[in-house]
Amino acid sequence: MAEKRIIEIGTLSPDGLLGDMPDQRHGTEDGLKEFNGIYARDDNAEGEKQSIYDLLEEEIINSELPDSEKTKKLSRLLKVRGKKVNIMLTGAAGVGKSSTINALFNMEVAKVGVGADPETDCISKFELDNLTLWDTPGLGDGVESDERITRDIVRKLNEMDEDCNLLIDVVVVILDASTKDLGTSYDLINKVLIPCFGEAEAQKRILVALNQSDMAMKGTHWNAEQNEPDEVLREFLKKKAESVRKRIQDGTGIDIKPICYCAGYKEEGGEQRKPYNLTKLLYFIVKAIPKEKRLALADNINENKDNWLYDDNECDYRDYTENGFCETVWDCISDGAETGSDIGGEILGIPGKIVGGVVGGIAGAVKGLFAAVFES
């Protein structure tokens, strides 16, 4: 039997579109699904985990929409699938950039490299499908080293993507909540990051996160059993975050509210510490990324449920994060044009929207993907 072409999301017509599609593969009819004469791999048939894109594709194909409407939605989904996200993590030496990356994302499948340019070979590059993480070396180990690292950061921040937009979508600046010595980080934010982006873009693209919150106040006010700060430490962290916020605002005019968290780490010969407020950090990262790019994170979130159990309970970060991805469904895939049963408030988190039909189905697919990770 002649082999049929397999594509990751090739359910579009006319057939002429397929020639330009990335990620084309070859195979047989086994484990394939078909739409308008085009075959695509059905991961469920092989017992493999489906990506968020495959789940959304499946919902659209199985909907009762006319083929022309399916094609429109699949075309939009294809455009979203091609979007890439680039996140940079910066900060002083020893603040926990690597542990933060490992806690947030599924690093076991990451491809490890260095900067695309020889000039930025000190910046580590981790690729997870359409998500790329740029881990910069720690600052504060010496003037000459800091100057070299800063030059590399500036080059990377001014790099453009294939659409001539800034390559880096979000910069997460990690500070140590347990120390008063934050001068190096303030210089990085005030003298490097904000000038590179400009005030308007800096407000959207820069996140400040205070790691190792469990070790602040010498760790004496951390409730290990509940994995959370006691009231004394909670108040201390609140004041610490406000102090950092004011310091940045006084120096630049930019108002950035820091996030206090704990990435979790393993002491020498000790047990793995549990993360705290990682859900909050993830939510703000998702919020900072353009809607059309957010799904690139969905398949790469760390699946260890313990990472997402503990937070400050100021709001439901899990639900807000899910809704952040569902907004991509609403705005980018369905073009905000669907009407139907009144499920929008529950699934999409968009007050006043009346959403149903295929939009409700694909939004439900997003919810289902995260339920296995976020539900305790």
CSV table of C-alpha atoms in Angstrom, one decimal, residues 10 80 134 151-152 186 191 206 209 233 255 260 274 292 307 364 370:
chain,number,residue,atom,x,y,z
A,10,GLY,CA,-3.0,18.8,8.5
A,80,VAL,CA,-1.5,29.7,16.5
A,134,TRP,CA,17.0,31.5,27.8
A,151,ARG,CA,26.5,42.7,26.8
A,152,ASP,CA,25.1,39.3,25.9
A,186,TYR,CA,18.3,46.8,40.5
A,191,LYS,CA,20.0,50.3,33.6
A,206,ILE,CA,9.3,42.3,32.6
A,209,ALA,CA,10.0,37.4,41.2
A,233,LEU,CA,6.8,36.1,57.4
A,255,ASP,CA,5.4,50.0,38.3
A,260,CYS,CA,7.1,36.1,46.2
A,274,LYS,CA,8.1,21.8,47.9
A,292,GLU,CA,-1.8,34.1,20.2
A,307,ASN,CA,4.5,21.9,42.4
A,364,GLY,CA,-13.4,22.2,27.6
A,370,PHE,CA,-4.9,21.2,33.0
